[in-house]
PDB file of C-alpha atoms in Angstrom:
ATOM      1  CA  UNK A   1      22.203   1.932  -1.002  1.00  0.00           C
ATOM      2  CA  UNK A   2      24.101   2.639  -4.284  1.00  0.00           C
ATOM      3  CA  UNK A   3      27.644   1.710  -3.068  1.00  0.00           C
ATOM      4  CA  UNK A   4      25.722  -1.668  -1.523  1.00  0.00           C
ATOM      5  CA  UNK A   5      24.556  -2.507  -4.820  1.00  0.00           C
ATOM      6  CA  UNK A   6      28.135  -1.831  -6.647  1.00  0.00           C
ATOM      7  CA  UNK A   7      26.840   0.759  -8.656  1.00  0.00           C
ATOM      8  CA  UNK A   8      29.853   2.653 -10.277  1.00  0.00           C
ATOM      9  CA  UNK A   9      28.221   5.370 -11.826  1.00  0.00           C
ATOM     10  CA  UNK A  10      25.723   7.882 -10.440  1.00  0.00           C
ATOM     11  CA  UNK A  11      23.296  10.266 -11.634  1.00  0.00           C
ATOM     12  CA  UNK A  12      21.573  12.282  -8.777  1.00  0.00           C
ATOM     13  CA  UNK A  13      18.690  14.782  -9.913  1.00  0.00           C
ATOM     14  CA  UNK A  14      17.550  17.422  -7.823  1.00  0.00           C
ATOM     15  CA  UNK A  15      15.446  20.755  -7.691  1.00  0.00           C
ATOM     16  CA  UNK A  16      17.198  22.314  -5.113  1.00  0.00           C
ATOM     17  CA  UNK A  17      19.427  24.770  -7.602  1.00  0.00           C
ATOM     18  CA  UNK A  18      21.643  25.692  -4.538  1.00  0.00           C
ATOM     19  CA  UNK A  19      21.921  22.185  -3.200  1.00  0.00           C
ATOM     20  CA  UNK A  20      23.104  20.927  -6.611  1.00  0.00           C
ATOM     21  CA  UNK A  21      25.212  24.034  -7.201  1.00  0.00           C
ATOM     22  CA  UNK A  22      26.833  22.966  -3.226  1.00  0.00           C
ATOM     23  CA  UNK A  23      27.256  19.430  -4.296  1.00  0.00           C
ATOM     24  CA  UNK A  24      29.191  20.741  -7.609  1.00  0.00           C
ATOM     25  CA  UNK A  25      31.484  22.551  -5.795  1.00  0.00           C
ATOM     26  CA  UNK A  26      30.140  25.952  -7.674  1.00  0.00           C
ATOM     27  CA  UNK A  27      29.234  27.353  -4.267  1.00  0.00           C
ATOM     28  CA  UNK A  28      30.381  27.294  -0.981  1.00  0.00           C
ATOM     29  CA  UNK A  29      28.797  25.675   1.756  1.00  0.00           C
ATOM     30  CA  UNK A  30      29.309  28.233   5.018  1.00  0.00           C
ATOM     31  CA  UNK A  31      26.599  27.208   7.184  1.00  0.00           C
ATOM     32  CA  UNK A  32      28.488  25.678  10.121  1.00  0.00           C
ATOM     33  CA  UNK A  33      25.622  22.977  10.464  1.00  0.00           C
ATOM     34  CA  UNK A  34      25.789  21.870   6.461  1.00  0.00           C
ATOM     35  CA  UNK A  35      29.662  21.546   6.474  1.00  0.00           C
ATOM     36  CA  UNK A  36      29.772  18.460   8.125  1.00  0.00           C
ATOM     37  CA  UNK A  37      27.105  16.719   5.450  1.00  0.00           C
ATOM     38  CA  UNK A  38      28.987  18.555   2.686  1.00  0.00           C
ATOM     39  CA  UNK A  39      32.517  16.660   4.257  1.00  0.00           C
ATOM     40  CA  UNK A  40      30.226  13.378   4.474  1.00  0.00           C
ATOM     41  CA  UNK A  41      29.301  13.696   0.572  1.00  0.00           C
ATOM     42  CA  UNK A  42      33.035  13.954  -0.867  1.00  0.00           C
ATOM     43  CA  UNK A  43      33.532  10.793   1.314  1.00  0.00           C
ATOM     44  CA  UNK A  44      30.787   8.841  -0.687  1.00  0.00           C
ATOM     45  CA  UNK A  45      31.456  10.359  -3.516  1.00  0.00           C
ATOM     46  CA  UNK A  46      35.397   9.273  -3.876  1.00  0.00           C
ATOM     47  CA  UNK A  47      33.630   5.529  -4.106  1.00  0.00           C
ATOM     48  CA  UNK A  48      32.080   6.237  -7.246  1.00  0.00           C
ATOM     49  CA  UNK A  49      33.714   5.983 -10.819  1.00  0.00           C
ATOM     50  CA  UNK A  50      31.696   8.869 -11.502  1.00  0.00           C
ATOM     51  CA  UNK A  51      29.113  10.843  -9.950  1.00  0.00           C
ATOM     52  CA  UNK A  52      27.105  14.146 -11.659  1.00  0.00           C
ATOM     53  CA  UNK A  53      24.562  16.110 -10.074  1.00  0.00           C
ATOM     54  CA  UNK A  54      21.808  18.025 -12.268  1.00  0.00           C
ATOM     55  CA  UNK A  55      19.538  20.368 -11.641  1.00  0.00           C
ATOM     56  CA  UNK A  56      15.959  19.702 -12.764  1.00  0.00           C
ATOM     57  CA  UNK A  57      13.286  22.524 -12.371  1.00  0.00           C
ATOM     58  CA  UNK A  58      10.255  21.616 -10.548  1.00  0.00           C
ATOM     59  CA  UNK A  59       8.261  22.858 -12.990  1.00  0.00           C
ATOM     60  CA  UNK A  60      10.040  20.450 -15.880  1.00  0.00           C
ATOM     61  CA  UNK A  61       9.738  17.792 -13.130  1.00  0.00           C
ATOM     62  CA  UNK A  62       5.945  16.498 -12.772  1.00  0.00           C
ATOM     63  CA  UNK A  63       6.720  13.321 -10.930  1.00  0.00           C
ATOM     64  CA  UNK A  64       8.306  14.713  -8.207  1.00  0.00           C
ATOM     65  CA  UNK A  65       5.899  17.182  -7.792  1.00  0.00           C
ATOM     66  CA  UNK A  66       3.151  14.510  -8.215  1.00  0.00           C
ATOM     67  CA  UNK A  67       4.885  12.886  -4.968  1.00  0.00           C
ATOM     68  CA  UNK A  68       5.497  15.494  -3.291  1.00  0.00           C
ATOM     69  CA  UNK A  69       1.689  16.056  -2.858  1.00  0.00           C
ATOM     70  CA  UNK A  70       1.615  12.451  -2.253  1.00  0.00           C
ATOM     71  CA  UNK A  71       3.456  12.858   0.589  1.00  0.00           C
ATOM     72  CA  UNK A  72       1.816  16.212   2.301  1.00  0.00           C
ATOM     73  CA  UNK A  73      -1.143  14.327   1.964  1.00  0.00           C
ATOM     74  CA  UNK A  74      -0.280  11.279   3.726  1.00  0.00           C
ATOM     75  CA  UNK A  75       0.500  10.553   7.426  1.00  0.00           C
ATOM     76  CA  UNK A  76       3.914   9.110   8.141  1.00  0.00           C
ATOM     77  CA  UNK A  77       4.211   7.593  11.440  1.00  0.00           C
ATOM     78  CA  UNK A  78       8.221   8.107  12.022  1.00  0.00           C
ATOM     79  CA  UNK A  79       9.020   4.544  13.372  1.00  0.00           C
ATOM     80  CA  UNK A  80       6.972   2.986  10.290  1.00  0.00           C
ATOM     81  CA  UNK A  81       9.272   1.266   7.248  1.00  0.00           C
ATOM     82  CA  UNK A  82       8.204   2.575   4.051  1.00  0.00           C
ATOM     83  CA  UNK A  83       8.820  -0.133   1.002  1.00  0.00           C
ATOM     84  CA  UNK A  84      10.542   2.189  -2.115  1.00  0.00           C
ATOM     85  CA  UNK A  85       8.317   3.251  -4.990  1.00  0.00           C
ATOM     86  CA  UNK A  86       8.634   0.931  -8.013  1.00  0.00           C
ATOM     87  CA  UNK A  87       7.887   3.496 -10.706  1.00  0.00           C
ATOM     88  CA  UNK A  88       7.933   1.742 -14.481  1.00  0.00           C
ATOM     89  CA  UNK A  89       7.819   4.156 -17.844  1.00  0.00           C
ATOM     90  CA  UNK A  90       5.805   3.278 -20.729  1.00  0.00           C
ATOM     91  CA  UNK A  91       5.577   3.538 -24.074  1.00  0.00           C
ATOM     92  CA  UNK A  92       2.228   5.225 -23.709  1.00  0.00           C
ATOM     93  CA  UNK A  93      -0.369   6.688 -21.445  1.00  0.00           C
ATOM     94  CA  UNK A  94      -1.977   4.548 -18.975  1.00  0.00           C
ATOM     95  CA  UNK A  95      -5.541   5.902 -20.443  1.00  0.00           C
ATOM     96  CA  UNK A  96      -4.752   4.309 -24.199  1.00  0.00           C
ATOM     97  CA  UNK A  97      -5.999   1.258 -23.336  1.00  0.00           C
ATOM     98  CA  UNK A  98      -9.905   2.475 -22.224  1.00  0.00           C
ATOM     99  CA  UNK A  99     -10.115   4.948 -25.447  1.00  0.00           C
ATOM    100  CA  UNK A 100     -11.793   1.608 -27.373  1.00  0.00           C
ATOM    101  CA  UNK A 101     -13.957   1.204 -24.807  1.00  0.00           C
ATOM    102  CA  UNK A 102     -17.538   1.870 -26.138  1.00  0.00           C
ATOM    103  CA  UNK A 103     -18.952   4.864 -24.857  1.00  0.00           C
ATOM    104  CA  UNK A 104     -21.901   4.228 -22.308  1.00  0.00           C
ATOM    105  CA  UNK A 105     -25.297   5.907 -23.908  1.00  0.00           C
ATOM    106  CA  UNK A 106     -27.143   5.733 -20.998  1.00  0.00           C
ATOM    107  CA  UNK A 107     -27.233   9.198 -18.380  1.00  0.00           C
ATOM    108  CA  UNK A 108     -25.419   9.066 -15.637  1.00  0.00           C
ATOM    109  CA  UNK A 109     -28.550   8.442 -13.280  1.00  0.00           C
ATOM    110  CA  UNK A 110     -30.011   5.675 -15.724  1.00  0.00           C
ATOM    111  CA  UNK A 111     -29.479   2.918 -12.805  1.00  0.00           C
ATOM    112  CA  UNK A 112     -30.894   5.146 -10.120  1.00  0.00           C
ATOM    113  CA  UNK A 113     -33.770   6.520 -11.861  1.00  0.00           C
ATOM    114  CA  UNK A 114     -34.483   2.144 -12.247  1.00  0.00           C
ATOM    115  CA  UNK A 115     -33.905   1.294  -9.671  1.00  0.00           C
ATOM    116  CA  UNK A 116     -35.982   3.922  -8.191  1.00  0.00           C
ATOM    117  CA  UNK A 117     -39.177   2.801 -10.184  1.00  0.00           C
ATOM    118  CA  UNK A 118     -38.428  -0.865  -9.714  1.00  0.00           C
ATOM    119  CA  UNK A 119     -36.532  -1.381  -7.151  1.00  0.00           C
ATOM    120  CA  UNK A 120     -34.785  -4.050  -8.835  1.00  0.00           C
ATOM    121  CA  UNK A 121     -30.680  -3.391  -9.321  1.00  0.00           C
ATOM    122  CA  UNK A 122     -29.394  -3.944 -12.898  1.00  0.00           C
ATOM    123  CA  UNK A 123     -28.015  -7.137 -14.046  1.00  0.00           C
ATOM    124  CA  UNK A 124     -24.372  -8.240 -12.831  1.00  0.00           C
ATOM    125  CA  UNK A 125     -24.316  -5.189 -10.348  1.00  0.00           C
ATOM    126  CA  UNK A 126     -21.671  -5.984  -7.935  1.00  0.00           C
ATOM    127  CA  UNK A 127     -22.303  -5.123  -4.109  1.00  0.00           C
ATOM    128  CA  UNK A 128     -20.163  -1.506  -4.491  1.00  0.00           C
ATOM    129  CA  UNK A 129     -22.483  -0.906  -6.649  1.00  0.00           C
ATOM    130  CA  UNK A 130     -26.002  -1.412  -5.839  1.00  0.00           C
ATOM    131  CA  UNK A 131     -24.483   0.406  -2.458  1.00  0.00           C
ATOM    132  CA  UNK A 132     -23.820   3.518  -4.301  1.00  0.00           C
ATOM    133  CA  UNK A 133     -26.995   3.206  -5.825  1.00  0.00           C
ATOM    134  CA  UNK A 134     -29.100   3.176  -2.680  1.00  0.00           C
ATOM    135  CA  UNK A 135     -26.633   6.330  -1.367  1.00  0.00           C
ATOM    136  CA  UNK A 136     -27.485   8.052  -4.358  1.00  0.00           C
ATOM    137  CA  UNK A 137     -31.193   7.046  -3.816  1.00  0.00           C
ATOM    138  CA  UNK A 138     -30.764   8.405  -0.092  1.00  0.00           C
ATOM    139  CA  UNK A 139     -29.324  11.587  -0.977  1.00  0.00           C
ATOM    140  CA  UNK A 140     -29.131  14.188  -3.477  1.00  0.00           C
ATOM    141  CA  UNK A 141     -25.805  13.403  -4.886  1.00  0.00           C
ATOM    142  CA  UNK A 142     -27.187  12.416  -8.111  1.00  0.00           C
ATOM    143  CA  UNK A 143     -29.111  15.852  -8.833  1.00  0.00           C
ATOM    144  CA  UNK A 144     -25.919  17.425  -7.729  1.00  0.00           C
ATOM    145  CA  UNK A 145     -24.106  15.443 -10.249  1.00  0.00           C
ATOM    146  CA  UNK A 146     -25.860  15.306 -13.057  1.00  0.00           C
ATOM    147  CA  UNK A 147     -27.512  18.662 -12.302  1.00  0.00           C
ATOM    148  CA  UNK A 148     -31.111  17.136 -13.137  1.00  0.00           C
ATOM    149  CA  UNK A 149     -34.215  16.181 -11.223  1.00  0.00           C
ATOM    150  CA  UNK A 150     -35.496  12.657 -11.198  1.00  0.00           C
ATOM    151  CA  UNK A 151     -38.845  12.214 -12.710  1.00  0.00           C
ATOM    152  CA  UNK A 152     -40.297   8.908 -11.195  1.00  0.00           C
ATOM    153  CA  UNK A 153     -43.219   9.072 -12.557  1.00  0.00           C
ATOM    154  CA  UNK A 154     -41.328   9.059 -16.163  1.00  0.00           C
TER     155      UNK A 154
END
C-alpha cells in the first residue's frame, strides 16, 4: 500500500520487541518458516528512501490496545472486506465539549416515577425513549440502577 502511494519514507511501529529487533537486523531470524518473510521484507524495504522500525510498549500504546479489544470482540467473517480505520487526533478530549452542558437536577428515575403516576411521557420524548421508559416500568432495572424504590403514591 505504501510503495502504491509513492511514499518514500516509512515509519513502522510495533509492540512485538523481537519482531522489531528481527526487522532491525539486531537478531537473527532462524525459524525456517519466518526466513522467507524476513527475505520478502529486505525486498520492500530496498524501495524505500528510508525505512525505521520502533518499538512501542503496549502499555505506552493505548490505541492499539483499545483495538485490539475491538477486534477480539468482533466477528470477522474471512471473505468480508474491511474499509481501514480513519483515526483523526485532536487538540482535546472528545468529552470537552459536554462539560458546559448544564447538569440535569432531576434523579435518574424522575421520567419513570411520571410516567408511572400519569402515564403521560415527558415533552419532546423521542420513541427510544418513551421505550426505555416502559422497559424500565416493566422491570426492575431502575431500582437496580438507582438503588431506590419507587414510591407511587409520592
Amino acid at each position: 500500500m505504501a510503495i502504491d502511494q509513492n511514499v518514500e519514507e516509512l515509519l513502522i511501529m510495533g509492540d512485538s520487541d523481537l519482531i522489531i529487533r528481527k526487522a532491525q537486523g539486531e537478531w537473527e531470524t532462524r525459524d525456517v518458516k519466518l526466513i522467507p518473510y524476513k527475505k520478502h521484507m529486505e525486498d520492500l524495504s530496498k524501495r524505500f528512501k528510508s525505512i525505521e522500525f520502533r518499538y512501542i510498549p503496549r502499555c505506552h500504546n493505548e490505541l492499539a490496545d483499545a483495538l485490539a479489544t475491538l477486534a477480539s470482540m468482533l466477528p470477522y467473517p474471512g471473505n468480508a472486506h474491511i474499509d481501514p480505520l480513519e483515526i483523526k487526533i485532536r487538540k482535546r478530549h472528545g468529552y470537552y465539549n459536554t462539560i458546559e452542558a448544564a447538569p440535569n437536577t432531576q434523579p435518574c428515575y424522575h421520567d419513570i416515577k411520571k410516567f408511572l403516576k400519569t402515564q403521560e411521557y415527558p415533552e419532546q420524548t423521542s420513541g427510544d425513549q418513551k421505550r426505555t421508559i416502559r422497559r424500565h416500568v416493566l422491570g426492575s432495572t431502575v431500582t437496580d440502577v438507582c438503588d431506590i424504590k419507587l414510591d407511587v403514591a409520592n
